[in-house]
Amino acid sequence: MTLELVLLLAAGLFSLGLYGALSQQSIVMIMMGIELMIGGVITGAAAFWHFLAPTAPGGQVLVVAAVVAMAVEMAMGFAVTTAVYRAGRVDMADMAGELRG
């Protein structure tokens, strides 16, 4: 496996996530697209770390920190989505703007 193939995979994940985030109206689907984009960035960062400085522990720490931040972001996103849905049975992004009081 070469660096170019892994970066191609990372670019594919990012592109698929970008398309998913921009083309969907469901809040959950938008969040899934954002998660794919973050996964692509993490894959690219891990590939650079593995191929350019495999003995340096800084790359591992960066990847673990990014995965933890991704998990926290997803948990907070689902909590906000659940609160918005309970407030007004809204599950689409364009309908969430109507909840202003």
Coordinates of N, CA and C in Angstrom, one line a residue:
M1 N 0.8 -1.2 0.0 CA 0.0 0.0 0.0 C 0.9 1.2 0.0
T2 N 0.6 2.1 -0.9 CA 1.4 3.3 -1.0 C 0.7 4.5 -0.4
L3 N 1.4 5.6 -0.2 CA 0.9 6.8 0.3 C -0.2 7.4 -0.7
E4 N 0.0 7.3 -1.9 CA -0.9 7.8 -2.9 C -2.3 7.1 -2.9
L5 N -2.2 5.8 -2.7 CA -3.5 5.0 -2.6 C -4.3 5.4 -1.3
V6 N -3.6 5.5 -0.2 CA -4.3 5.9 1.0 C -4.8 7.3 0.9
L7 N -4.1 8.2 0.3 CA -4.6 9.6 0.1 C -5.7 9.6 -0.8
L8 N -5.7 8.7 -1.8 CA -6.9 8.6 -2.7 C -8.1 8.1 -2.0
L9 N -7.9 7.2 -1.1 CA -9.0 6.7 -0.2 C -9.5 7.9 0.7
A10 N -8.6 8.6 1.2 CA -9.0 9.8 2.1 C -9.8 10.8 1.3
A11 N -9.3 11.1 0.1 CA -10.0 12.1 -0.8 C -11.4 11.5 -1.2
G12 N -11.5 10.2 -1.4 CA -12.8 9.7 -1.7 C -13.8 9.8 -0.6
L13 N -13.3 9.5 0.6 CA -14.1 9.6 1.8 C -14.6 11.0 2.0
F14 N -13.7 12.0 1.9 CA -14.0 13.4 2.0 C -15.0 13.8 1.0
S15 N -14.8 13.4 -0.3 CA -15.7 13.8 -1.3 C -17.1 13.3 -1.2
L16 N -17.1 12.0 -0.8 CA -18.4 11.4 -0.5 C -19.2 12.0 0.6
G17 N -18.4 12.4 1.7 CA -19.0 13.1 2.8 C -19.5 14.5 2.4
L18 N -18.7 15.2 1.6 CA -19.1 16.5 1.2 C -20.4 16.5 0.3
Y19 N -20.4 15.5 -0.6 CA -21.7 15.3 -1.4 C -22.9 15.0 -0.5
G20 N -22.7 14.1 0.5 CA -23.7 13.7 1.4 C -24.2 14.9 2.3
A21 N -23.3 15.7 2.7 CA -23.6 16.8 3.6 C -24.4 17.9 2.8
L22 N -24.0 18.1 1.6 CA -24.6 19.2 0.8 C -25.9 18.8 0.1
S23 N -26.1 17.5 -0.1 CA -27.2 17.1 -0.9 C -28.4 16.6 -0.1
Q24 N -28.3 16.5 1.2 CA -29.3 15.9 2.0 C -30.0 17.1 2.8
Q25 N -31.3 16.8 3.2 CA -32.0 17.7 4.0 C -32.2 17.2 5.4
S26 N -32.1 15.9 5.6 CA -32.3 15.3 6.9 C -31.1 15.7 7.8
I27 N -31.3 16.1 9.0 CA -30.2 16.5 9.9 C -29.3 15.4 10.2
V28 N -29.8 14.2 10.3 CA -29.0 13.0 10.6 C -28.1 12.7 9.4
M29 N -28.6 12.8 8.2 CA -27.8 12.5 7.0 C -26.7 13.6 6.8
I30 N -27.0 14.8 7.2 CA -26.0 15.8 7.1 C -24.9 15.5 8.1
M31 N -25.2 15.1 9.3 CA -24.2 14.8 10.3 C -23.4 13.6 9.8
M32 N -24.0 12.6 9.2 CA -23.3 11.5 8.7 C -22.3 11.9 7.6
G33 N -22.7 12.8 6.8 CA -21.8 13.3 5.8 C -20.6 14.0 6.4
I34 N -20.8 14.8 7.4 CA -19.7 15.5 8.1 C -18.8 14.5 8.8
E35 N -19.3 13.4 9.3 CA -18.5 12.4 9.9 C -17.6 11.7 8.8
L36 N -18.2 11.5 7.7 CA -17.4 10.9 6.6 C -16.2 11.9 6.2
M37 N -16.5 13.2 6.2 CA -15.5 14.1 5.9 C -14.4 14.1 6.9
I38 N -14.7 14.1 8.2 CA -13.8 14.0 9.3 C -13.0 12.7 9.2
G39 N -13.6 11.6 8.8 CA -13.0 10.3 8.7 C -11.9 10.4 7.6
G40 N -12.2 11.1 6.5 CA -11.3 11.3 5.4 C -10.1 12.1 5.8
V41 N -10.3 13.1 6.6 CA -9.2 13.9 7.1 C -8.3 13.1 8.0
I42 N -8.9 12.3 8.9 CA -8.2 11.5 9.9 C -7.4 10.4 9.1
T43 N -8.0 9.9 8.1 CA -7.3 8.9 7.3 C -6.0 9.5 6.6
G44 N -6.2 10.7 6.0 CA -5.1 11.3 5.4 C -4.0 11.7 6.4
A45 N -4.4 12.2 7.6 CA -3.4 12.5 8.6 C -2.6 11.3 9.1
A46 N -3.4 10.2 9.3 CA -2.7 8.9 9.7 C -1.8 8.4 8.6
A47 N -2.2 8.5 7.3 CA -1.3 8.1 6.3 C 0.0 8.9 6.2
F48 N -0.1 10.2 6.4 CA 1.1 11.1 6.4 C 2.0 10.7 7.5
W49 N 1.4 10.4 8.7 CA 2.2 10.1 9.9 C 2.9 8.7 9.6
H50 N 2.2 7.8 9.1 CA 2.7 6.4 8.9 C 3.8 6.4 7.9
F51 N 3.7 7.2 6.8 CA 4.7 7.1 5.7 C 5.8 8.1 5.9
L52 N 5.6 9.2 6.6 CA 6.7 10.2 6.7 C 7.4 10.1 8.1
A53 N 6.8 9.8 9.2 CA 7.5 9.7 10.5 C 6.9 8.6 11.3
P54 N 7.1 7.3 10.9 CA 6.5 6.2 11.6 C 6.9 6.0 13.1
T55 N 8.1 6.6 13.4 CA 8.6 6.4 14.8 C 8.2 7.5 15.7
A56 N 7.7 8.6 15.2 CA 7.3 9.7 16.0 C 5.9 9.5 16.6
P57 N 5.8 9.6 18.0 CA 4.5 9.4 18.6 C 3.5 10.5 18.4
G58 N 3.9 11.6 17.9 CA 3.0 12.8 17.8 C 1.9 12.5 16.8
G59 N 2.1 11.8 15.8 CA 1.1 11.4 14.8 C 0.0 10.6 15.4
Q60 N 0.4 9.6 16.3 CA -0.6 8.8 16.9 C -1.5 9.6 17.9
V61 N -0.9 10.5 18.6 CA -1.6 11.3 19.5 C -2.6 12.2 18.8
L62 N -2.2 12.7 17.7 CA -3.0 13.6 16.8 C -4.2 12.8 16.3
V63 N -4.0 11.6 15.8 CA -5.1 10.8 15.3 C -6.1 10.4 16.4
V64 N -5.6 10.0 17.6 CA -6.4 9.6 18.7 C -7.2 10.9 19.2
A65 N -6.6 12.0 19.3 CA -7.3 13.2 19.7 C -8.4 13.6 18.6
A66 N -8.2 13.4 17.4 CA -9.2 13.7 16.3 C -10.3 12.7 16.4
V67 N -10.1 11.5 16.7 CA -11.1 10.5 16.8 C -12.0 10.8 18.0
V68 N -11.4 11.2 19.1 CA -12.1 11.5 20.4 C -13.0 12.8 20.1
A69 N -12.4 13.8 19.4 CA -13.2 15.0 19.1 C -14.3 14.6 18.2
M70 N -14.1 13.7 17.2 CA -15.2 13.3 16.3 C -16.3 12.6 17.1
A71 N -16.0 11.8 18.1 CA -17.0 11.1 18.9 C -17.8 12.1 19.7
V72 N -17.1 13.1 20.3 CA -17.8 14.1 21.1 C -18.7 14.9 20.2
E73 N -18.2 15.3 19.1 CA -19.0 16.1 18.1 C -20.3 15.3 17.7
M74 N -20.2 14.0 17.5 CA -21.3 13.2 17.1 C -22.3 13.1 18.2
A75 N -21.8 12.9 19.5 CA -22.7 12.8 20.6 C -23.5 14.1 20.8
M76 N -22.8 15.3 20.7 CA -23.4 16.6 20.9 C -24.4 16.8 19.7
G77 N -24.0 16.5 18.5 CA -24.9 16.6 17.4 C -26.2 15.9 17.5
F78 N -26.1 14.6 18.0 CA -27.3 13.8 18.1 C -28.2 14.3 19.3
A79 N -27.5 14.9 20.3 CA -28.3 15.5 21.5 C -29.1 16.7 21.0
V80 N -28.4 17.5 20.2 CA -29.1 18.7 19.7 C -30.2 18.3 18.7
T81 N -30.0 17.3 17.9 CA -31.0 16.8 17.0 C -32.2 16.3 17.7
T82 N -31.9 15.5 18.7 CA -33.0 15.0 19.6 C -33.8 16.1 20.2
A83 N -33.1 17.1 20.7 CA -33.8 18.2 21.4 C -34.7 19.0 20.4
V84 N -34.2 19.2 19.2 CA -34.9 19.9 18.1 C -36.1 19.1 17.7
Y85 N -35.9 17.8 17.6 CA -37.1 17.0 17.2 C -38.2 17.0 18.2
R86 N -37.8 16.9 19.5 CA -38.8 16.9 20.6 C -39.5 18.3 20.7
A87 N -38.8 19.3 20.3 CA -39.4 20.7 20.5 C -40.5 20.9 19.4
G88 N -40.3 20.3 18.2 CA -41.4 20.6 17.3 C -41.5 19.6 16.2
R89 N -41.1 18.3 16.4 CA -41.2 17.3 15.5 C -40.5 17.7 14.1
V90 N -39.4 18.3 14.2 CA -38.6 18.8 13.1 C -37.5 17.8 12.8
D91 N -37.4 17.2 11.6 CA -36.3 16.4 11.3 C -35.6 16.8 10.0
M92 N -36.0 17.9 9.4 CA -35.3 18.4 8.2 C -34.6 19.7 8.6
A93 N -33.5 20.0 7.9 CA -32.7 21.2 8.2 C -33.4 22.5 7.9
D94 N -34.2 22.5 6.8 CA -34.9 23.7 6.4 C -36.1 24.0 7.3
M95 N -36.6 23.0 8.0 CA -37.7 23.3 8.9 C -37.2 23.7 10.2
A96 N -36.0 23.6 10.6 CA -35.5 23.9 11.9 C -35.5 25.4 12.1
G97 N -35.4 26.2 11.0 CA -35.4 27.7 11.1 C -36.7 28.2 11.6
E98 N -37.8 27.4 11.4 CA -39.1 27.9 11.9 C -39.4 27.7 13.3
L99 N -38.4 27.2 14.1 CA -38.6 27.0 15.5 C -38.3 28.3 16.4
R100 N -37.9 29.3 15.7 CA -37.6 30.5 16.5 C -38.8 31.0 17.1
G101 N -38.7 31.5 18.4 CA -39.8 31.9 19.1 C -40.0 33.3 19.2

